[in-house]
Short mmCIF file of C-alpha atoms in Angstrom, two decimals:
data_model
loop_
_atom_site.label_atom_id
_atom_site.label_comp_id
_atom_site.label_asym_id
_atom_site.label_seq_id
_atom_site.Cartn_x
_atom_site.Cartn_y
_atom_site.Cartn_z
CA MET A 149 -0.28 12.34 -26.51
CA ASN A 150 2.84 14.43 -26.94
CA ASN A 151 1.28 17.58 -25.49
CA ILE A 152 1.13 16.23 -21.91
CA PHE A 153 4.77 17.12 -21.19
CA ASN A 154 7.25 19.44 -22.86
CA ASN A 155 10.72 18.09 -23.62
CA LEU A 156 12.20 19.12 -20.28
CA GLU A 157 9.37 17.51 -18.32
CA LEU A 158 9.65 14.31 -20.35
CA ASP A 159 13.41 14.19 -19.80
CA LEU A 160 12.84 14.70 -16.09
CA ALA A 161 10.33 11.86 -15.84
CA THR A 162 12.71 9.58 -17.76
CA GLU A 163 15.65 10.45 -15.54
CA ILE A 164 13.73 9.84 -12.31
CA ILE A 165 12.68 6.43 -13.61
CA ASN A 166 16.27 5.62 -14.58
CA ILE A 167 17.55 6.56 -11.11
CA GLY A 168 15.06 4.13 -9.61
CA LEU A 169 15.99 1.39 -12.08
CA ALA A 170 19.68 1.86 -11.32
CA LYS A 171 19.03 1.33 -7.63
CA ALA A 172 16.87 -1.71 -8.41
CA ALA A 173 19.68 -3.18 -10.52
CA ASP A 174 21.97 -3.29 -7.49
CA SER A 175 19.38 -5.31 -5.59
CA LEU A 176 18.73 -7.66 -8.52
CA SER A 177 22.39 -8.64 -8.51
CA PHE A 178 21.35 -10.83 -5.56
CA PHE A 179 19.55 -13.15 -8.00
CA THR A 180 22.19 -13.29 -10.70
CA GLN A 181 25.33 -13.21 -8.55
CA GLU A 182 26.77 -10.80 -11.12
CA LYS A 183 26.47 -7.12 -11.99
CA VAL A 184 23.07 -6.04 -13.31
CA LEU A 185 22.38 -2.87 -15.29
CA ILE A 186 18.90 -1.57 -16.15
CA ARG A 187 18.07 1.41 -18.33
CA SER A 188 14.76 2.65 -19.70
CA LYS A 189 14.25 3.79 -23.27
CA ASP A 190 11.50 5.18 -25.47
CA LEU A 191 9.29 6.57 -22.69
CA VAL A 192 5.86 7.45 -24.05
CA ILE A 193 3.20 9.16 -21.92
CA SER A 194 -0.41 9.14 -23.05
CA ASN A 195 -3.94 9.24 -21.71
CA SER A 196 -5.50 7.20 -24.52
CA TYR A 197 -6.48 3.57 -24.01
CA ASP A 198 -7.78 3.09 -27.56
CA LYS A 199 -4.59 1.43 -28.73
CA GLU A 200 -2.30 -1.54 -28.11
CA LEU A 201 -1.09 -1.28 -24.52
CA PHE A 202 2.03 -3.44 -24.91
CA THR A 203 3.98 -5.19 -27.66
CA LYS A 204 5.10 -8.46 -26.05
CA SER A 205 3.77 -11.46 -27.91
CA SER A 206 4.48 -15.16 -27.40
CA ALA A 207 2.54 -18.31 -26.59
CA GLN A 208 2.64 -17.15 -22.98
CA VAL A 209 3.05 -13.62 -21.71
CA THR A 210 3.87 -13.13 -18.03
CA ILE A 211 2.79 -9.97 -16.25
CA LEU A 212 3.53 -8.80 -12.71
CA SER A 213 1.22 -6.09 -11.42
CA THR A 214 1.49 -3.81 -8.41
CA GLN A 215 -1.17 -1.43 -7.20
CA ILE A 216 0.11 2.03 -6.24
CA ARG A 217 -1.57 3.54 -3.20
CA GLY A 218 -1.32 6.80 -1.30
CA GLU A 219 -1.37 10.35 -2.62
CA MET A 220 -0.63 8.96 -6.07
CA ASN A 221 -2.72 6.02 -7.25
CA GLY A 222 -2.67 3.56 -10.11
CA TYR A 223 -1.07 0.32 -11.26
CA CYS A 224 2.31 -0.63 -12.61
CA TYR A 225 2.95 -3.66 -14.79
CA LEU A 226 6.14 -5.51 -15.68
CA ILE A 227 5.71 -7.66 -18.80
CA PHE A 228 7.87 -10.53 -20.10
CA ASN A 229 7.56 -12.82 -23.06
CA GLN A 230 8.22 -16.54 -22.70
CA GLN A 231 11.83 -16.37 -23.87
CA GLU A 232 12.69 -13.64 -21.38
CA VAL A 233 11.27 -15.64 -18.49
CA GLU A 234 13.37 -18.61 -19.53
CA GLN A 235 16.46 -16.40 -19.76
CA LEU A 236 15.86 -15.08 -16.25
CA GLU A 237 15.48 -18.63 -14.99
CA GLN A 238 18.80 -19.58 -16.56
CA ILE A 239 20.45 -16.60 -14.88
CA SER A 240 18.87 -17.11 -11.48
CA PHE A 241 18.81 -20.87 -10.86
CA PRO A 242 21.33 -23.73 -10.94
CA ALA A 243 20.95 -26.71 -13.29
CA SER A 244 19.66 -28.82 -10.40
CA ILE A 245 16.50 -26.67 -10.34
CA ILE A 246 16.24 -26.01 -14.08
CA ASP A 247 16.01 -29.78 -14.63
CA LYS A 248 12.99 -30.13 -12.31
CA PRO A 249 9.96 -28.50 -14.05
CA ASN A 250 7.59 -28.48 -11.06
CA GLN A 251 10.14 -27.00 -8.67
CA LEU A 252 11.31 -24.55 -11.34
CA ALA A 253 7.76 -23.29 -11.99
CA GLU A 254 7.19 -22.56 -8.31
CA MET A 255 10.56 -20.90 -7.76
CA SER A 256 10.35 -18.96 -11.02
CA LYS A 257 7.03 -17.41 -10.01
CA ALA A 258 8.46 -16.39 -6.63
CA MET A 259 11.57 -14.97 -8.29
CA LEU A 260 9.59 -12.89 -10.79
CA MET A 261 7.32 -11.48 -8.08
CA GLU A 262 10.31 -10.54 -5.95
CA ALA A 263 12.05 -8.94 -8.95
CA ASP A 264 8.91 -6.91 -9.66
CA ASN A 265 8.70 -5.90 -6.01
CA ILE A 266 12.31 -4.70 -6.03
CA ILE A 267 12.04 -2.77 -9.30
CA THR A 268 8.68 -1.18 -8.56
CA ALA A 269 9.67 -0.22 -5.01
CA ALA A 270 12.86 1.45 -6.23
CA VAL A 271 11.05 3.64 -8.78
CA VAL A 272 8.16 4.41 -6.40
CA THR A 273 10.68 5.45 -3.75
CA GLN A 274 12.25 7.91 -6.18
CA PHE A 275 8.85 9.37 -7.03
CA SER A 276 7.97 9.64 -3.35
CA ASN A 277 11.25 11.23 -2.28
CA LEU A 278 11.67 13.69 -5.14
CA PHE A 279 8.03 14.70 -5.49
CA LYS A 280 7.47 14.67 -1.70
CA ILE A 281 4.39 12.49 -2.12
CA ASP A 282 3.29 9.69 0.20
CA MET A 283 2.90 6.63 -2.02
CA HIS A 284 3.76 2.95 -1.93
CA GLY A 285 3.32 -0.26 -3.86
CA TYR A 286 0.97 -2.99 -2.61
CA VAL A 287 1.60 -6.75 -2.83
CA PRO A 288 2.56 -7.83 -6.41
CA GLU A 289 0.27 -10.12 -8.38
CA PHE A 290 1.25 -12.72 -10.98
CA PHE A 291 -0.68 -13.50 -14.15
CA ARG A 292 0.17 -15.51 -17.25
CA GLY A 293 -1.78 -15.89 -20.48
CA ASN A 294 -1.75 -15.11 -24.17
CA LYS A 295 -1.55 -11.53 -25.43
CA LYS A 296 -5.33 -11.06 -25.52
CA GLU A 297 -5.78 -12.46 -22.00
CA VAL A 298 -3.05 -10.23 -20.59
CA ASP A 299 -4.53 -7.18 -22.32
CA SER A 300 -7.91 -7.97 -20.72
CA TYR A 301 -6.24 -8.46 -17.34
CA ILE A 302 -4.70 -4.98 -17.53
CA ARG A 303 -7.92 -3.31 -18.61
CA GLU A 304 -9.82 -4.87 -15.70
CA HIS A 305 -7.61 -2.95 -13.25
CA ILE A 306 -6.85 0.40 -14.79
CA ILE A 307 -9.03 3.49 -14.65
CA GLU A 308 -9.53 5.16 -18.00
CA GLY A 309 -8.41 8.76 -17.84
CA ASN A 310 -5.30 7.90 -15.87
CA TYR A 311 -2.01 8.53 -17.63
CA ILE A 312 -0.11 5.68 -19.27
CA LEU A 313 3.67 5.57 -18.98
CA HIS A 314 5.02 2.98 -21.37
CA PHE A 315 8.70 2.20 -21.82
CA ASN A 316 10.99 -0.65 -22.71
CA THR A 317 14.05 -1.53 -20.68
CA ALA A 318 17.40 -3.07 -21.33
CA LEU A 319 18.39 -5.36 -18.46
CA PHE A 320 21.99 -6.54 -18.73
CA SER A 321 23.43 -9.36 -16.65
CA GLY A 322 26.86 -10.48 -17.78
CA GLU A 323 26.60 -11.03 -21.54
CA ARG A 324 22.82 -11.49 -21.42
CA LYS A 325 20.29 -8.82 -22.35
CA ILE A 326 16.60 -9.02 -21.43
CA SER A 327 14.09 -6.35 -22.43
CA PRO A 328 10.92 -6.40 -20.33
CA GLU A 329 8.22 -3.81 -20.93
CA PHE A 330 6.88 -1.46 -18.28
CA LEU A 331 3.37 -0.08 -18.30
CA TRP A 332 2.44 2.36 -15.54
CA CYS A 333 -1.09 3.72 -15.23
CA LEU A 334 -1.08 6.66 -12.82
CA ASP A 335 -3.59 9.34 -11.91
CA GLU A 336 -3.16 13.05 -12.67
CA THR A 337 -1.08 13.48 -9.50
CA PHE A 338 1.91 12.22 -11.47
CA VAL A 339 1.60 14.84 -14.21
CA LYS A 340 1.04 17.64 -11.68
CA ALA A 341 4.05 16.51 -9.64
CA VAL A 342 6.40 16.52 -12.64
CA LYS A 343 5.27 19.98 -13.76
CA LYS A 344 5.60 21.38 -10.24
CA PHE A 345 9.04 19.81 -9.78
CA VAL A 346 10.45 21.38 -12.96
CA LYS A 347 9.41 24.89 -11.90
CA GLU A 348 11.59 24.88 -8.77
CA ASP A 349 15.34 25.28 -9.34
CA VAL A 350 16.21 23.69 -6.02
CA ASN A 351 14.51 20.48 -7.18
CA MET A 352 16.58 20.33 -10.33
CA ILE A 353 19.74 20.70 -8.25
CA LYS A 354 18.56 17.88 -6.00
CA LEU A 355 17.94 15.67 -9.03
CA GLN A 356 21.45 16.31 -10.33
CA GLU A 357 22.83 15.14 -6.99
CA GLU A 358 20.95 11.83 -7.40
CA ILE A 359 22.37 11.11 -10.86
#
Protein backbone atom coordinates (compact mmCIF):
# COMPACT_ATOMS: atom_id res chain seq x y z
CA MET A 1 0.00 0.00 0.00
CA ASN A 2 1.39 3.36 -1.03
CA ASN A 3 -0.08 5.21 1.96
CA ILE A 4 2.25 3.58 4.51
CA PHE A 5 5.09 6.02 3.79
CA ASN A 6 5.24 9.40 2.11
CA ASN A 7 7.91 9.98 -0.54
CA LEU A 8 10.52 11.23 1.92
CA GLU A 9 10.02 8.27 4.24
CA LEU A 10 10.22 5.82 1.34
CA ASP A 11 13.41 7.47 0.07
CA LEU A 12 14.86 7.25 3.58
CA ALA A 13 14.09 3.54 3.92
CA THR A 14 15.62 2.90 0.49
CA GLU A 15 18.78 4.83 1.30
CA ILE A 16 19.33 3.04 4.62
CA ILE A 17 19.00 -0.30 2.83
CA ASN A 18 21.46 0.82 0.15
CA ILE A 19 24.02 1.88 2.77
CA GLY A 20 23.81 -1.58 4.29
CA LEU A 21 24.10 -3.26 0.88
CA ALA A 22 27.15 -1.16 0.03
CA LYS A 23 28.89 -2.33 3.19
CA ALA A 24 27.89 -5.93 2.45
CA ALA A 25 29.36 -5.64 -1.05
CA ASP A 26 32.80 -4.96 0.39
CA SER A 27 32.60 -8.16 2.42
CA LEU A 28 31.31 -10.21 -0.52
CA SER A 29 34.42 -9.31 -2.48
CA PHE A 30 36.03 -12.03 -0.34
CA PHE A 31 34.14 -14.66 -2.35
CA THR A 32 34.68 -13.23 -5.81
CA GLN A 33 38.22 -11.88 -5.41
CA GLU A 34 37.04 -8.83 -7.33
CA LYS A 35 35.05 -5.66 -6.65
CA VAL A 36 31.37 -6.22 -5.85
CA LEU A 37 28.65 -3.58 -6.08
CA ILE A 38 25.09 -4.02 -4.79
CA ARG A 39 22.21 -1.59 -5.20
CA SER A 40 18.52 -1.96 -4.42
CA LYS A 41 15.76 -0.83 -6.76
CA ASP A 42 11.97 -0.71 -6.87
CA LEU A 43 11.36 -0.85 -3.11
CA VAL A 44 7.71 -1.57 -2.39
CA ILE A 45 6.28 -1.59 1.14
CA SER A 46 2.93 -3.22 1.81
CA ASN A 47 0.96 -4.96 4.52
CA SER A 48 -1.06 -7.19 2.20
CA TYR A 49 -0.25 -10.88 1.80
CA ASP A 50 -3.03 -11.54 -0.72
CA LYS A 51 -0.69 -11.34 -3.68
CA GLU A 52 2.42 -12.89 -5.21
CA LEU A 53 5.24 -12.46 -2.70
CA PHE A 54 8.13 -12.81 -5.16
CA THR A 55 8.69 -13.11 -8.90
CA LYS A 56 11.57 -15.59 -9.20
CA SER A 57 10.59 -18.65 -11.18
CA SER A 58 12.69 -21.59 -12.35
CA ALA A 59 12.77 -25.35 -11.90
CA GLN A 60 14.45 -24.67 -8.56
CA VAL A 61 14.23 -21.52 -6.48
CA THR A 62 16.71 -21.10 -3.64
CA ILE A 63 15.78 -19.05 -0.60
CA LEU A 64 17.89 -18.05 2.41
CA SER A 65 15.91 -16.93 5.43
CA THR A 66 16.99 -15.14 8.58
CA GLN A 67 14.83 -14.46 11.59
CA ILE A 68 15.12 -10.93 13.00
CA ARG A 69 15.00 -10.74 16.79
CA GLY A 70 15.11 -7.99 19.37
CA GLU A 71 13.10 -4.77 19.53
CA MET A 72 12.23 -5.27 15.87
CA ASN A 73 11.02 -8.71 14.81
CA GLY A 74 10.34 -10.53 11.58
CA TYR A 75 12.03 -12.46 8.79
CA CYS A 76 14.18 -11.52 5.84
CA TYR A 77 14.51 -13.63 2.72
CA LEU A 78 17.07 -13.62 -0.08
CA ILE A 79 15.77 -15.37 -3.20
CA PHE A 80 17.69 -16.70 -6.23
CA ASN A 81 16.61 -18.53 -9.33
CA GLN A 82 18.60 -21.49 -10.61
CA GLN A 83 20.62 -19.49 -13.13
CA GLU A 84 21.71 -16.96 -10.52
CA VAL A 85 22.93 -19.69 -8.18
CA GLU A 86 24.97 -21.17 -11.00
CA GLN A 87 26.41 -17.73 -11.81
CA LEU A 88 27.44 -17.24 -8.18
CA GLU A 89 29.09 -20.65 -8.20
CA GLN A 90 31.06 -19.72 -11.31
CA ILE A 91 32.20 -16.51 -9.63
CA SER A 92 33.07 -18.06 -6.29
CA PHE A 93 34.68 -21.44 -7.05
CA PRO A 94 37.54 -22.71 -9.23
CA ALA A 95 36.99 -25.24 -12.02
CA SER A 96 38.35 -28.01 -9.80
CA ILE A 97 35.25 -27.66 -7.59
CA ILE A 98 32.75 -26.81 -10.34
CA ASP A 99 33.58 -30.15 -11.99
CA LYS A 100 32.70 -32.14 -8.85
CA PRO A 101 28.88 -31.99 -8.37
CA ASN A 102 28.74 -33.43 -4.84
CA GLN A 103 31.47 -31.17 -3.49
CA LEU A 104 30.03 -28.19 -5.37
CA ALA A 105 26.54 -28.72 -3.89
CA GLU A 106 27.90 -28.75 -0.35
CA MET A 107 30.17 -25.75 -0.82
CA SER A 108 27.53 -23.81 -2.75
CA LYS A 109 25.04 -24.15 0.10
CA ALA A 110 27.63 -22.94 2.61
CA MET A 111 28.57 -20.03 0.33
CA LEU A 112 24.96 -18.91 -0.13
CA MET A 113 24.26 -19.06 3.61
CA GLU A 114 27.37 -17.03 4.36
CA ALA A 115 26.46 -14.48 1.66
CA ASP A 116 22.99 -14.15 3.17
CA ASN A 117 24.50 -13.75 6.63
CA ILE A 118 26.80 -10.97 5.42
CA ILE A 119 24.11 -9.08 3.51
CA THR A 120 21.43 -9.38 6.17
CA ALA A 121 23.81 -8.45 8.98
CA ALA A 122 24.96 -5.33 7.13
CA VAL A 123 21.42 -4.02 6.59
CA VAL A 124 20.28 -4.98 10.11
CA THR A 125 23.29 -3.15 11.54
CA GLN A 126 22.27 0.00 9.67
CA PHE A 127 18.72 -0.27 10.99
CA SER A 128 20.01 -0.84 14.52
CA ASN A 129 22.52 2.00 14.48
CA LEU A 130 20.40 4.65 12.79
CA PHE A 131 17.09 3.82 14.47
CA LYS A 132 18.78 3.13 17.84
CA ILE A 133 16.98 -0.21 18.11
CA ASP A 134 18.41 -3.41 19.56
CA MET A 135 17.96 -6.04 16.84
CA HIS A 136 19.94 -8.83 15.26
CA GLY A 137 19.65 -11.65 12.75
CA TYR A 138 19.52 -15.28 13.89
CA VAL A 139 21.19 -18.23 12.12
CA PRO A 140 20.31 -18.33 8.37
CA GLU A 141 18.28 -21.22 6.97
CA PHE A 142 18.49 -22.74 3.49
CA PHE A 143 15.55 -24.01 1.47
CA ARG A 144 15.18 -25.03 -2.17
CA GLY A 145 12.05 -25.95 -4.10
CA ASN A 146 9.76 -24.87 -6.89
CA LYS A 147 7.96 -21.52 -6.78
CA LYS A 148 4.89 -22.91 -5.01
CA GLU A 149 6.98 -24.72 -2.38
CA VAL A 150 9.05 -21.61 -1.67
CA ASP A 151 5.91 -19.48 -1.38
CA SER A 152 4.51 -21.96 1.17
CA TYR A 153 7.83 -21.95 3.05
CA ILE A 154 7.67 -18.15 3.41
CA ARG A 155 4.05 -18.13 4.52
CA GLU A 156 4.78 -20.71 7.24
CA HIS A 157 7.13 -18.24 8.94
CA ILE A 158 5.68 -14.79 8.48
CA ILE A 159 3.04 -13.15 10.64
CA GLU A 160 0.22 -11.58 8.67
CA GLY A 161 -0.11 -7.93 9.55
CA ASN A 162 3.65 -7.40 9.49
CA TYR A 163 4.94 -5.08 6.79
CA ILE A 164 6.45 -6.49 3.61
CA LEU A 165 9.52 -4.80 2.12
CA HIS A 166 10.11 -6.16 -1.35
CA PHE A 167 12.92 -5.03 -3.63
CA ASN A 168 15.15 -6.32 -6.37
CA THR A 169 18.89 -5.83 -6.36
CA ALA A 170 21.61 -5.50 -8.92
CA LEU A 171 24.74 -7.32 -7.78
CA PHE A 172 27.73 -6.60 -10.02
CA SER A 173 30.95 -8.58 -9.92
CA GLY A 174 33.31 -7.79 -12.77
CA GLU A 175 31.22 -8.00 -15.95
CA ARG A 176 28.59 -10.23 -14.32
CA LYS A 177 25.23 -9.02 -13.04
CA ILE A 178 23.02 -11.06 -10.71
CA SER A 179 19.64 -9.83 -9.49
CA PRO A 180 18.42 -11.62 -6.36
CA GLU A 181 15.14 -10.59 -4.76
CA PHE A 182 14.78 -9.47 -1.16
CA LEU A 183 11.63 -9.94 0.87
CA TRP A 184 11.61 -8.55 4.40
CA CYS A 185 8.63 -9.09 6.70
CA LEU A 186 8.95 -6.78 9.70
CA ASP A 187 6.63 -5.74 12.50
CA GLU A 188 5.24 -2.22 12.95
CA THR A 189 8.41 -1.18 14.80
CA PHE A 190 10.02 -0.64 11.40
CA VAL A 191 7.36 1.78 10.18
CA LYS A 192 7.36 3.69 13.49
CA ALA A 193 11.16 3.92 13.44
CA VAL A 194 11.26 5.38 9.92
CA LYS A 195 8.59 7.97 10.69
CA LYS A 196 10.30 8.97 13.93
CA PHE A 197 13.70 9.21 12.24
CA VAL A 198 12.46 11.59 9.53
CA LYS A 199 11.03 14.04 12.08
CA GLU A 200 14.42 14.75 13.69
CA ASP A 201 16.80 16.95 11.69
CA VAL A 202 19.85 15.63 13.49
CA ASN A 203 19.04 12.14 12.18
CA MET A 204 18.91 13.33 8.60
CA ILE A 205 22.33 14.95 9.04
CA LYS A 206 23.67 11.69 10.45
CA LEU A 207 22.30 9.79 7.46
CA GLN A 208 24.00 12.17 5.05
CA GLU A 209 27.30 11.45 6.78
CA GLU A 210 26.80 7.72 6.14
CA ILE A 211 26.22 8.13 2.41
